[in-house]
Amino acid sequence: DGGETWAMINRGISARDPVWSIVEDDEDPDVLFLGAEFGLYVSIDRGAEWTPFDGGLPTIQVREIDFQENEDDLVLGTFGRGMWVIDDVSFLREVDQIGPETEAHLFAVRDVFSYRSNLGSEGPRGAQTWRAENPPYGATLTVWVNPDASGAPPAVAIRRAGSTVESALIEVGGTGLERVTWALEESPAVDESEGQPGANRRPTRVEVGIFEAALVRGSGDDREVLTPWQTFRVRPLPPGGM
């Protein structure tokens, strides 16, 4: 209301953490990011409550925060530890869909580009070379499994849209929030006579098209689909690159 009244929105922020910066998600105004003296905080309810969000960060001052809108990446400027990029924080827009009874959740799967990388090739080097790891090649799948869930950990099943035959099955490590990657490869076909993948067969790169992903548990007739199927596209790299 233009500053006529004020309310404290510091629940969950340590009293030892002076605040340096705060930004709003570019699509969901309820999602906020806050840079503090000893790290990064996130809120999914417009600041009513804050939770520490490390993203692999050391304990550092997060001085500046910017939002890379094309990829939904969070870019952090720190004091003494350089620049950090937390890839694709768009999943935070869905966290409020997880309730106490939710067994598992597969967050929206983004479209992904298929391309061939020139491994081993290097361009000209300057006086100083700066390098950082790229995200893993393929489709990044963000999953959440209830810590109180019973039974074996689920897996992410991938199939072509409209098909009942799975192209791949990616294991999930345990409970809580996790990211796994599908490298856009189809598992070797199963030899029906042996019930095992054929000898010396290797995974094959999938063609571009529409795919679906879901969290599943068990196999065969005991297979249980835990989440709705999420549709995404494997696209060719645009002419001239991204």
Coordinates of N, CA and C in Angstrom, one line a residue:
D1 N 0.8 -1.2 0.0 CA 0.0 0.0 0.0 C 0.9 1.3 0.0
G2 N 2.0 1.2 -0.8 CA 2.8 2.4 -0.9 C 3.6 2.7 0.4
G3 N 3.7 1.8 1.3 CA 4.5 2.0 2.5 C 3.8 2.5 3.7
E4 N 2.4 2.6 3.6 CA 1.6 3.1 4.7 C 1.7 2.1 5.9
T5 N 1.7 0.8 5.6 CA 1.9 -0.2 6.7 C 3.0 -1.2 6.3
W6 N 3.6 -1.8 7.3 CA 4.6 -2.7 7.1 C 4.4 -4.0 7.9
A7 N 4.9 -5.1 7.4 CA 4.8 -6.4 8.2 C 6.1 -7.1 8.1
M8 N 6.5 -7.8 9.2 CA 7.8 -8.6 9.2 C 7.5 -9.8 8.3
I9 N 8.5 -10.1 7.4 CA 8.4 -11.4 6.6 C 9.7 -12.1 6.8
N10 N 10.2 -12.3 8.0 CA 11.5 -12.9 8.2 C 11.5 -14.2 8.9
R11 N 10.3 -14.9 8.9 CA 10.2 -16.2 9.6 C 11.0 -17.2 8.9
G12 N 12.0 -17.8 9.6 CA 12.8 -18.8 9.0 C 14.2 -18.3 8.7
I13 N 14.4 -17.0 8.7 CA 15.7 -16.4 8.4 C 16.4 -16.2 9.7
S14 N 17.7 -16.7 9.8 CA 18.4 -16.6 11.0 C 18.7 -15.1 11.4
A15 N 18.6 -14.8 12.7 CA 18.9 -13.5 13.2 C 20.3 -13.1 12.9
R16 N 21.2 -14.0 12.6 CA 22.6 -13.7 12.2 C 22.8 -13.4 10.8
D17 N 21.7 -13.4 10.0 CA 21.8 -13.2 8.5 C 21.2 -11.9 8.1
P18 N 22.1 -10.8 8.0 CA 21.7 -9.6 7.3 C 21.3 -9.9 5.9
V19 N 20.4 -9.2 5.4 CA 19.9 -9.5 4.0 C 20.6 -8.5 3.0
W20 N 21.0 -9.1 1.9 CA 21.7 -8.3 0.9 C 20.8 -8.1 -0.3
S21 N 20.0 -9.0 -0.7 CA 19.2 -8.8 -1.9 C 18.0 -9.8 -1.9
I22 N 17.0 -9.4 -2.7 CA 15.7 -10.2 -2.8 C 15.2 -10.0 -4.2
V23 N 14.8 -11.1 -4.8 CA 14.1 -11.1 -6.2 C 12.9 -12.0 -6.2
E24 N 12.0 -11.7 -7.1 CA 10.8 -12.4 -7.3 C 10.9 -13.3 -8.6
D25 N 10.4 -14.5 -8.5 CA 10.3 -15.3 -9.7 C 9.6 -14.6 -10.8
D26 N 10.0 -14.8 -12.1 CA 9.5 -14.0 -13.2 C 8.1 -14.5 -13.6
E27 N 7.6 -15.7 -13.1 CA 6.3 -16.1 -13.5 C 5.4 -16.3 -12.3
D28 N 5.9 -16.7 -11.1 CA 5.1 -16.9 -9.9 C 5.5 -15.9 -8.9
P29 N 4.7 -14.9 -8.6 CA 5.1 -13.9 -7.6 C 5.1 -14.4 -6.2
D30 N 4.6 -15.6 -5.9 CA 4.7 -16.2 -4.6 C 6.1 -16.8 -4.3
V31 N 6.9 -17.0 -5.3 CA 8.2 -17.6 -5.2 C 9.3 -16.4 -5.1
L32 N 9.9 -16.4 -4.0 CA 10.9 -15.3 -3.7 C 12.3 -15.9 -3.4
F33 N 13.4 -15.2 -3.8 CA 14.7 -15.7 -3.5 C 15.4 -14.5 -2.7
L34 N 16.1 -14.9 -1.7 CA 16.7 -13.9 -0.8 C 18.2 -14.2 -0.6
G35 N 19.1 -13.3 -0.9 CA 20.5 -13.4 -0.6 C 20.9 -12.8 0.7
A36 N 21.5 -13.6 1.6 CA 21.8 -13.2 2.9 C 23.3 -13.4 3.2
E37 N 23.7 -13.0 4.4 CA 25.1 -13.0 4.8 C 25.7 -14.4 4.8
F38 N 24.9 -15.5 5.1 CA 25.4 -16.8 5.1 C 24.7 -17.8 4.1
G39 N 24.2 -17.2 3.0 CA 23.7 -18.1 2.0 C 22.4 -17.6 1.4
L40 N 21.6 -18.5 0.8 CA 20.4 -18.2 0.0 C 19.2 -18.8 0.7
Y41 N 18.1 -18.1 0.7 CA 16.8 -18.5 1.2 C 15.8 -18.5 0.0
V42 N 14.8 -19.3 0.2 CA 13.7 -19.3 -0.8 C 12.4 -19.4 0.0
S43 N 11.4 -18.7 -0.6 CA 10.0 -18.7 -0.1 C 9.0 -19.0 -1.2
I44 N 8.1 -19.9 -0.9 CA 7.0 -20.2 -1.9 C 5.7 -19.6 -1.6
D45 N 5.7 -18.8 -0.5 CA 4.4 -18.2 -0.1 C 4.5 -16.7 0.1
R46 N 5.3 -16.1 -0.8 CA 5.5 -14.7 -0.8 C 6.1 -14.1 0.5
G47 N 7.0 -14.9 1.1 CA 7.7 -14.4 2.2 C 7.2 -14.7 3.6
A48 N 6.0 -15.4 3.6 CA 5.5 -15.8 4.9 C 6.4 -16.7 5.7
E49 N 7.1 -17.5 4.9 CA 8.1 -18.4 5.6 C 9.2 -18.7 4.6
W50 N 10.5 -18.7 5.2 CA 11.7 -18.9 4.3 C 12.4 -20.2 4.7
T51 N 13.0 -20.8 3.7 CA 13.8 -22.0 3.9 C 15.2 -21.9 3.3
P52 N 16.2 -22.3 4.0 CA 17.6 -22.2 3.4 C 17.6 -23.1 2.1
F53 N 18.2 -22.6 1.1 CA 18.3 -23.3 -0.2 C 19.8 -23.2 -0.7
D54 N 20.5 -24.3 -0.5 CA 21.9 -24.2 -0.8 C 22.3 -24.4 -2.3
G55 N 21.6 -25.3 -2.9 CA 22.0 -25.6 -4.3 C 23.4 -25.9 -4.5
G56 N 24.1 -26.5 -3.5 CA 25.5 -26.8 -3.6 C 26.4 -25.7 -3.2
L57 N 25.8 -24.6 -2.7 CA 26.6 -23.4 -2.3 C 27.4 -23.7 -1.0
P58 N 28.6 -23.1 -0.9 CA 29.3 -23.1 0.4 C 28.6 -22.0 1.2
T59 N 29.0 -21.8 2.4 CA 28.4 -20.8 3.3 C 29.1 -19.5 3.0
I60 N 28.4 -18.7 2.2 CA 28.9 -17.4 1.7 C 27.9 -16.3 1.7
Q61 N 28.4 -15.1 1.5 CA 27.5 -14.0 1.3 C 26.9 -14.0 -0.1
V62 N 25.6 -14.0 -0.3 CA 25.0 -13.9 -1.6 C 24.6 -12.4 -1.8
R63 N 25.5 -11.7 -2.5 CA 25.3 -10.2 -2.6 C 24.2 -9.8 -3.6
E64 N 24.2 -10.5 -4.7 CA 23.3 -10.1 -5.8 C 22.6 -11.3 -6.4
I65 N 21.4 -11.2 -6.8 CA 20.6 -12.3 -7.4 C 20.0 -11.8 -8.7
D66 N 20.1 -12.6 -9.7 CA 19.4 -12.2 -11.0 C 18.7 -13.5 -11.5
F67 N 17.7 -13.3 -12.3 CA 16.9 -14.4 -12.8 C 17.1 -14.5 -14.3
Q68 N 17.6 -15.6 -14.8 CA 17.8 -15.8 -16.3 C 16.5 -16.4 -16.8
E69 N 15.7 -15.6 -17.4 CA 14.3 -16.0 -17.7 C 14.1 -17.1 -18.8
N70 N 15.0 -17.1 -19.7 CA 14.9 -18.1 -20.8 C 15.0 -19.5 -20.3
E71 N 15.9 -19.8 -19.3 CA 16.2 -21.1 -18.8 C 15.7 -21.3 -17.4
D72 N 15.1 -20.2 -16.8 CA 14.7 -20.3 -15.4 C 15.9 -20.6 -14.4
D73 N 17.1 -20.1 -14.8 CA 18.3 -20.3 -13.9 C 18.4 -19.1 -13.0
L74 N 18.9 -19.4 -11.8 CA 19.1 -18.4 -10.7 C 20.6 -18.1 -10.7
V75 N 21.0 -16.8 -10.9 CA 22.4 -16.4 -11.0 C 22.7 -15.6 -9.8
L76 N 23.8 -16.1 -9.1 CA 24.1 -15.5 -7.8 C 25.5 -14.8 -7.9
G77 N 25.6 -13.6 -7.4 CA 26.9 -13.0 -7.2 C 27.3 -13.0 -5.7
T78 N 28.4 -13.6 -5.4 CA 28.8 -13.8 -4.0 C 30.0 -13.0 -3.7
F79 N 30.3 -12.9 -2.4 CA 31.5 -12.2 -1.9 C 32.6 -13.2 -1.7
G80 N 33.6 -13.3 -2.6 CA 34.8 -14.1 -2.4 C 34.7 -15.5 -3.0
R81 N 33.5 -15.9 -3.5 CA 33.4 -17.2 -4.2 C 32.9 -17.1 -5.6
G82 N 33.0 -16.0 -6.2 CA 32.6 -15.8 -7.6 C 31.1 -15.9 -7.9
M83 N 30.8 -16.2 -9.1 CA 29.4 -16.3 -9.6 C 28.9 -17.8 -9.6
W84 N 27.7 -18.0 -9.2 CA 27.1 -19.3 -9.2 C 25.8 -19.3 -10.0
V85 N 25.6 -20.4 -10.7 CA 24.3 -20.6 -11.4 C 23.6 -21.8 -10.9
I86 N 22.4 -21.7 -10.4 CA 21.6 -22.8 -10.1 C 20.6 -23.1 -11.2
D87 N 20.8 -24.2 -11.9 CA 20.0 -24.5 -13.1 C 18.6 -24.8 -12.8
D88 N 17.7 -24.1 -13.5 CA 16.3 -24.4 -13.6 C 15.6 -24.6 -12.3
V89 N 15.2 -23.4 -11.7 CA 14.5 -23.5 -10.4 C 13.0 -23.4 -10.6
S90 N 12.5 -23.6 -11.8 CA 11.1 -23.5 -12.1 C 10.3 -24.6 -11.3
F91 N 10.9 -25.6 -10.8 CA 10.2 -26.7 -10.1 C 9.6 -26.1 -8.8
L92 N 10.2 -25.0 -8.3 CA 9.7 -24.4 -7.0 C 8.2 -23.9 -7.2
R93 N 7.8 -23.6 -8.4 CA 6.4 -23.2 -8.7 C 5.4 -24.3 -8.4
E94 N 5.9 -25.5 -8.3 CA 5.0 -26.7 -8.1 C 5.0 -27.2 -6.7
V95 N 5.9 -26.7 -5.9 CA 6.1 -27.3 -4.6 C 4.8 -27.3 -3.8
D96 N 4.0 -26.3 -3.9 CA 2.7 -26.3 -3.2 C 1.7 -27.3 -3.6
Q97 N 2.0 -28.1 -4.6 CA 1.1 -29.2 -5.0 C 1.4 -30.5 -4.2
I98 N 2.5 -30.5 -3.4 CA 2.9 -31.6 -2.6 C 2.3 -31.5 -1.3
G99 N 1.5 -32.5 -0.9 CA 0.8 -32.5 0.4 C 1.3 -33.6 1.3
P100 N 0.8 -33.7 2.5 CA 1.3 -34.7 3.4 C 1.0 -36.2 2.9
E101 N 0.0 -36.3 2.1 CA -0.4 -37.7 1.6 C 0.3 -38.0 0.3
T102 N 1.0 -37.0 -0.3 CA 1.6 -37.3 -1.6 C 2.8 -38.3 -1.4
E103 N 2.7 -39.4 -2.2 CA 3.7 -40.4 -2.1 C 4.9 -40.0 -3.0
A104 N 4.7 -39.4 -4.1 CA 5.8 -39.1 -5.0 C 5.3 -38.0 -6.0
H105 N 6.2 -37.2 -6.5 CA 5.8 -36.2 -7.5 C 6.9 -36.0 -8.5
L106 N 6.5 -36.0 -9.8 CA 7.4 -35.7 -10.9 C 7.1 -34.3 -11.4
F107 N 8.1 -33.4 -11.3 CA 7.8 -32.0 -11.7 C 7.8 -31.9 -13.2
A108 N 7.2 -30.8 -13.7 CA 7.1 -30.6 -15.1 C 8.4 -30.9 -15.8
V109 N 8.4 -31.6 -16.9 CA 9.6 -31.9 -17.7 C 9.7 -30.9 -18.8
R110 N 10.9 -30.3 -18.9 CA 11.1 -29.3 -20.0 C 11.5 -30.0 -21.3
D111 N 11.1 -29.3 -22.4 CA 11.6 -29.8 -23.7 C 13.2 -29.7 -23.7
V112 N 13.7 -30.6 -24.5 CA 15.2 -30.8 -24.5 C 15.7 -30.9 -26.0
F113 N 16.9 -30.4 -26.2 CA 17.5 -30.4 -27.5 C 18.4 -31.6 -27.7
S114 N 18.3 -32.2 -28.9 CA 19.1 -33.3 -29.2 C 20.2 -32.8 -30.2
Y115 N 21.5 -33.1 -29.9 CA 22.6 -32.6 -30.7 C 23.8 -33.5 -30.5
R116 N 24.8 -33.4 -31.4 CA 26.0 -34.1 -31.3 C 27.1 -33.1 -30.8
S117 N 27.8 -33.5 -29.7 CA 28.8 -32.6 -29.2 C 30.2 -32.9 -29.9
N118 N 31.0 -31.9 -30.0 CA 32.3 -32.1 -30.6 C 33.3 -32.4 -29.5
L119 N 33.3 -33.6 -29.0 CA 34.2 -33.9 -27.8 C 35.6 -33.8 -28.2
G120 N 36.4 -33.2 -27.4 CA 37.8 -33.1 -27.6 C 38.3 -31.9 -28.4
S121 N 37.4 -31.1 -29.0 CA 37.8 -30.0 -29.8 C 37.9 -28.8 -28.9
E122 N 38.9 -27.9 -29.2 CA 39.1 -26.7 -28.4 C 39.3 -25.5 -29.3
G123 N 38.8 -24.4 -28.9 CA 39.0 -23.2 -29.6 C 40.2 -22.5 -29.1
P124 N 40.5 -21.3 -29.7 CA 41.7 -20.5 -29.2 C 41.6 -20.2 -27.7
R125 N 42.8 -20.2 -27.1 CA 42.9 -19.9 -25.7 C 43.5 -18.5 -25.5
G126 N 42.9 -17.8 -24.6 CA 43.5 -16.5 -24.2 C 44.6 -16.7 -23.2
A127 N 45.0 -15.6 -22.6 CA 46.0 -15.6 -21.5 C 45.5 -16.4 -20.3
Q128 N 44.2 -16.3 -20.1 CA 43.7 -17.1 -18.9 C 42.4 -17.8 -19.4
T129 N 42.3 -19.1 -19.0 CA 41.2 -19.9 -19.4 C 40.3 -20.2 -18.2
W130 N 39.0 -19.9 -18.4 CA 38.0 -20.1 -17.4 C 37.1 -21.3 -17.9
R131 N 36.9 -22.3 -17.1 CA 36.0 -23.4 -17.5 C 35.1 -23.7 -16.3
A132 N 33.9 -24.2 -16.7 CA 33.0 -24.7 -15.7 C 32.2 -25.8 -16.4
E133 N 31.7 -26.7 -15.6 CA 30.9 -27.9 -16.1 C 29.6 -27.4 -16.7
N134 N 29.2 -28.0 -17.8 CA 27.9 -27.9 -18.3 C 26.9 -28.8 -17.6
P135 N 25.6 -28.5 -17.7 CA 24.6 -29.5 -17.2 C 24.8 -30.8 -17.9
P136 N 24.4 -31.9 -17.3 CA 24.4 -33.2 -18.1 C 23.6 -33.1 -19.4
Y137 N 24.1 -33.9 -20.4 CA 23.4 -33.9 -21.6 C 22.1 -34.7 -21.5
G138 N 21.0 -34.2 -22.0 CA 19.7 -34.9 -22.0 C 18.6 -34.2 -21.3
A139 N 17.6 -34.9 -20.9 CA 16.5 -34.4 -20.2 C 16.7 -34.5 -18.7
T140 N 16.6 -33.3 -18.0 CA 16.7 -33.3 -16.6 C 15.4 -33.5 -15.9
L141 N 15.3 -34.5 -15.0 CA 14.0 -34.9 -14.4 C 14.1 -34.6 -12.9
T142 N 13.2 -33.7 -12.4 CA 13.2 -33.4 -11.0 C 12.1 -34.2 -10.3
V143 N 12.4 -34.9 -9.3 CA 11.5 -35.8 -8.6 C 11.5 -35.5 -7.1
W144 N 10.4 -35.8 -6.5 CA 10.3 -35.8 -5.0 C 9.6 -37.1 -4.5
V145 N 10.2 -37.7 -3.6 CA 9.7 -39.0 -3.0 C 9.5 -38.7 -1.5
N146 N 8.3 -39.0 -1.0 CA 8.0 -38.8 0.4 C 8.9 -39.6 1.3
P147 N 9.6 -39.0 2.3 CA 10.5 -39.7 3.2 C 9.8 -40.9 3.9
D148 N 8.5 -40.8 4.1 CA 7.7 -41.8 4.8 C 7.2 -42.9 3.9
A149 N 7.5 -42.8 2.6 CA 7.1 -43.8 1.6 C 7.7 -45.2 1.9
S150 N 6.9 -46.2 1.8 CA 7.3 -47.6 2.0 C 7.6 -48.2 0.7
G151 N 8.4 -49.3 0.7 CA 8.7 -50.1 -0.5 C 9.9 -49.6 -1.2
A152 N 10.3 -50.2 -2.3 CA 11.5 -49.9 -3.0 C 11.4 -48.5 -3.6
P153 N 12.5 -47.8 -3.8 CA 12.5 -46.4 -4.4 C 11.9 -46.6 -5.8
P154 N 11.1 -45.5 -6.3 CA 10.5 -45.6 -7.6 C 11.6 -45.3 -8.7
A155 N 11.2 -45.3 -9.9 CA 12.1 -45.0 -11.0 C 11.3 -44.2 -12.0
V156 N 12.0 -43.5 -12.9 CA 11.3 -42.7 -13.9 C 11.3 -43.5 -15.2
A157 N 10.0 -43.7 -15.6 CA 9.8 -44.4 -16.9 C 9.7 -43.4 -18.0
I158 N 10.3 -43.7 -19.2 CA 10.2 -42.8 -20.3 C 9.6 -43.7 -21.5
R159 N 8.7 -43.1 -22.2 CA 8.1 -43.8 -23.4 C 7.7 -42.7 -24.4
R160 N 7.6 -43.2 -25.6 CA 7.1 -42.3 -26.7 C 5.6 -42.0 -26.4
A161 N 5.2 -40.8 -26.7 CA 3.8 -40.5 -26.5 C 2.9 -41.4 -27.3
G162 N 1.9 -41.9 -26.6 CA 1.0 -42.9 -27.3 C 1.4 -44.3 -27.2
S163 N 2.6 -44.6 -26.8 CA 3.1 -45.9 -26.7 C 3.0 -46.5 -25.3
T164 N 2.9 -47.8 -25.2 CA 2.9 -48.5 -23.9 C 4.3 -49.2 -23.7
V165 N 5.2 -49.0 -24.6 CA 6.5 -49.6 -24.5 C 7.5 -48.6 -24.0
E166 N 8.2 -48.9 -22.9 CA 9.1 -48.0 -22.3 C 10.4 -47.9 -23.1
S167 N 10.9 -46.7 -23.3 CA 12.1 -46.4 -24.0 C 13.3 -46.5 -23.0
A168 N 13.1 -46.1 -21.7 CA 14.1 -46.1 -20.8 C 13.5 -46.1 -19.4
L169 N 14.3 -46.5 -18.4 CA 14.0 -46.5 -17.0 C 15.1 -46.0 -16.2
I170 N 14.9 -44.9 -15.5 CA 16.0 -44.2 -14.8 C 15.8 -44.4 -13.3
E171 N 16.7 -44.9 -12.6 CA 16.5 -45.2 -11.2 C 16.6 -43.9 -10.4
V172 N 15.9 -43.8 -9.3 CA 15.9 -42.7 -8.3 C 16.6 -43.2 -7.1
G173 N 17.4 -42.4 -6.5 CA 18.3 -42.9 -5.4 C 17.6 -43.1 -4.1
G174 N 16.6 -42.3 -3.7 CA 16.0 -42.5 -2.4 C 14.8 -41.6 -2.3
T175 N 14.7 -40.9 -1.1 CA 13.6 -40.1 -0.8 C 14.0 -38.6 -0.8
G176 N 13.1 -37.7 -0.7 CA 13.3 -36.3 -0.8 C 13.4 -35.8 -2.2
L177 N 14.1 -34.7 -2.4 CA 14.2 -34.0 -3.7 C 15.4 -34.5 -4.4
E178 N 15.3 -34.9 -5.7 CA 16.5 -35.4 -6.4 C 16.3 -35.1 -7.9
R179 N 17.4 -34.9 -8.6 CA 17.4 -34.8 -10.0 C 18.2 -35.9 -10.7
V180 N 17.6 -36.5 -11.8 CA 18.2 -37.5 -12.5 C 18.2 -37.1 -14.0
T181 N 19.0 -37.7 -14.8 CA 19.1 -37.3 -16.2 C 18.8 -38.5 -17.1
W182 N 18.0 -38.3 -18.2 CA 17.9 -39.2 -19.2 C 18.7 -38.7 -20.4
A183 N 19.7 -39.5 -20.8 CA 20.6 -39.1 -21.9 C 20.1 -39.3 -23.3
L184 N 18.8 -39.3 -23.4 CA 18.1 -39.5 -24.7 C 18.5 -40.7 -25.4
E185 N 18.6 -41.8 -24.7 CA 19.0 -43.1 -25.2 C 17.9 -44.1 -24.8
E186 N 17.6 -45.0 -25.8 CA 16.7 -46.1 -25.6 C 17.4 -47.3 -25.1
S187 N 16.9 -48.0 -24.1 CA 17.5 -49.2 -23.6 C 17.5 -50.3 -24.7
P188 N 18.5 -51.2 -24.7 CA 18.5 -52.3 -25.7 C 17.2 -53.1 -25.6
A189 N 16.8 -53.5 -26.8 CA 15.5 -54.3 -26.8 C 15.7 -55.6 -26.0
V190 N 14.6 -56.1 -25.4 CA 14.7 -57.3 -24.6 C 14.6 -58.5 -25.5
D191 N 15.4 -59.5 -25.3 CA 15.3 -60.7 -26.0 C 14.3 -61.6 -25.3
E192 N 13.1 -61.8 -26.0 CA 12.0 -62.4 -25.4 C 12.3 -63.9 -25.0
S193 N 13.2 -64.5 -25.7 CA 13.5 -65.9 -25.4 C 14.4 -66.0 -24.1
E194 N 15.1 -65.0 -23.8 CA 16.0 -65.0 -22.6 C 15.5 -64.1 -21.5
G195 N 14.6 -63.1 -21.9 CA 14.1 -62.1 -20.9 C 15.1 -61.1 -20.5
Q196 N 16.2 -61.0 -21.3 CA 17.3 -60.1 -20.9 C 17.7 -59.3 -22.2
P197 N 18.3 -58.1 -22.0 CA 18.8 -57.4 -23.2 C 19.8 -58.3 -24.0
G198 N 19.7 -58.1 -25.3 CA 20.6 -58.9 -26.2 C 22.1 -58.7 -25.9
A199 N 22.9 -59.7 -26.1 CA 24.3 -59.5 -25.8 C 24.9 -58.5 -26.8
N200 N 25.8 -57.7 -26.3 CA 26.6 -56.7 -27.0 C 25.7 -55.6 -27.6
R201 N 24.5 -55.5 -27.2 CA 23.7 -54.4 -27.6 C 23.9 -53.2 -26.8
R202 N 23.9 -52.0 -27.5 CA 24.2 -50.8 -26.8 C 22.9 -49.9 -26.9
P203 N 22.7 -49.0 -25.9 CA 21.6 -48.0 -26.0 C 21.7 -47.2 -27.3
T204 N 20.6 -46.9 -27.9 CA 20.6 -46.1 -29.1 C 20.0 -44.7 -28.9
R205 N 20.5 -43.7 -29.6 CA 20.0 -42.4 -29.4 C 18.6 -42.3 -30.0
V206 N 17.7 -41.7 -29.3 CA 16.3 -41.6 -29.8 C 16.2 -40.5 -30.9
E207 N 15.2 -40.7 -31.7 CA 14.9 -39.7 -32.7 C 14.1 -38.6 -32.0
V208 N 14.1 -37.4 -32.6 CA 13.3 -36.3 -32.1 C 11.8 -36.7 -32.1
G209 N 11.0 -36.1 -31.2 CA 9.6 -36.4 -31.1 C 9.1 -36.1 -29.7
I210 N 7.8 -36.6 -29.5 CA 7.2 -36.3 -28.2 C 7.3 -37.5 -27.3
F211 N 7.6 -37.3 -26.1 CA 7.8 -38.4 -25.1 C 7.0 -38.1 -23.9
E212 N 6.9 -39.1 -23.0 CA 6.2 -39.0 -21.8 C 7.1 -39.6 -20.6
A213 N 6.9 -39.0 -19.4 CA 7.7 -39.5 -18.3 C 6.7 -39.6 -17.1
A214 N 6.9 -40.6 -16.2 CA 6.2 -40.8 -15.0 C 7.0 -41.6 -14.0
L215 N 6.7 -41.4 -12.7 CA 7.3 -42.2 -11.7 C 6.6 -43.5 -11.5
V216 N 7.3 -44.6 -11.5 CA 6.7 -45.9 -11.4 C 7.5 -46.7 -10.3
R217 N 6.8 -47.8 -9.9 CA 7.4 -48.7 -8.9 C 7.0 -50.1 -9.3
G218 N 8.0 -51.1 -9.1 CA 7.7 -52.5 -9.5 C 7.9 -52.7 -11.0
S219 N 7.6 -54.0 -11.4 CA 7.8 -54.4 -12.8 C 6.7 -55.3 -13.2
G220 N 6.6 -55.5 -14.5 CA 5.6 -56.5 -15.0 C 4.2 -56.2 -14.6
D221 N 3.5 -57.2 -14.2 CA 2.1 -57.1 -13.8 C 2.0 -56.3 -12.5
D222 N 3.1 -56.2 -11.7 CA 3.0 -55.5 -10.4 C 3.4 -54.0 -10.6
R223 N 3.7 -53.6 -11.8 CA 4.1 -52.2 -12.1 C 3.0 -51.2 -11.6
E224 N 3.4 -50.2 -10.8 CA 2.4 -49.2 -10.3 C 2.9 -47.8 -10.8
V225 N 2.0 -47.1 -11.5 CA 2.3 -45.8 -11.9 C 1.9 -44.8 -10.8
L226 N 2.9 -44.1 -10.3 CA 2.7 -43.2 -9.1 C 2.3 -41.8 -9.4
T227 N 2.6 -41.3 -10.6 CA 2.3 -39.9 -11.0 C 1.7 -39.9 -12.4
P228 N 1.0 -38.8 -12.7 CA 0.5 -38.6 -14.1 C 1.7 -38.6 -15.1
W229 N 1.5 -39.0 -16.3 CA 2.5 -38.9 -17.3 C 2.7 -37.5 -17.7
Q230 N 3.9 -37.0 -17.7 CA 4.3 -35.7 -18.1 C 4.8 -35.7 -19.6
T231 N 4.3 -34.9 -20.4 CA 4.7 -34.8 -21.8 C 5.8 -33.8 -22.1
F232 N 6.7 -34.1 -22.9 CA 7.8 -33.2 -23.3 C 8.3 -33.6 -24.7
R233 N 9.0 -32.7 -25.3 CA 9.5 -32.9 -26.6 C 11.1 -33.0 -26.6
V234 N 11.5 -33.9 -27.5 CA 13.0 -33.9 -27.8 C 13.1 -33.2 -29.2
R235 N 13.7 -32.1 -29.2 CA 13.7 -31.2 -30.4 C 15.1 -31.2 -31.1
P236 N 15.1 -31.0 -32.4 CA 16.5 -30.8 -33.0 C 17.0 -29.4 -32.6
L237 N 18.3 -29.3 -32.6 CA 19.0 -28.0 -32.3 C 18.7 -27.0 -33.4
P238 N 18.2 -25.8 -33.1 CA 17.9 -24.9 -34.2 C 19.1 -24.5 -35.0
P239 N 18.9 -24.2 -36.3 CA 20.0 -23.8 -37.2 C 20.8 -22.6 -36.5
G240 N 22.1 -22.7 -36.5 CA 22.9 -21.7 -35.9 C 23.1 -21.9 -34.4
G241 N 22.5 -22.9 -33.8 CA 22.7 -23.2 -32.3 C 21.6 -22.5 -31.5
M242 N 21.7 -22.6 -30.2 CA 20.7 -22.1 -29.3 C 20.8 -20.6 -29.1

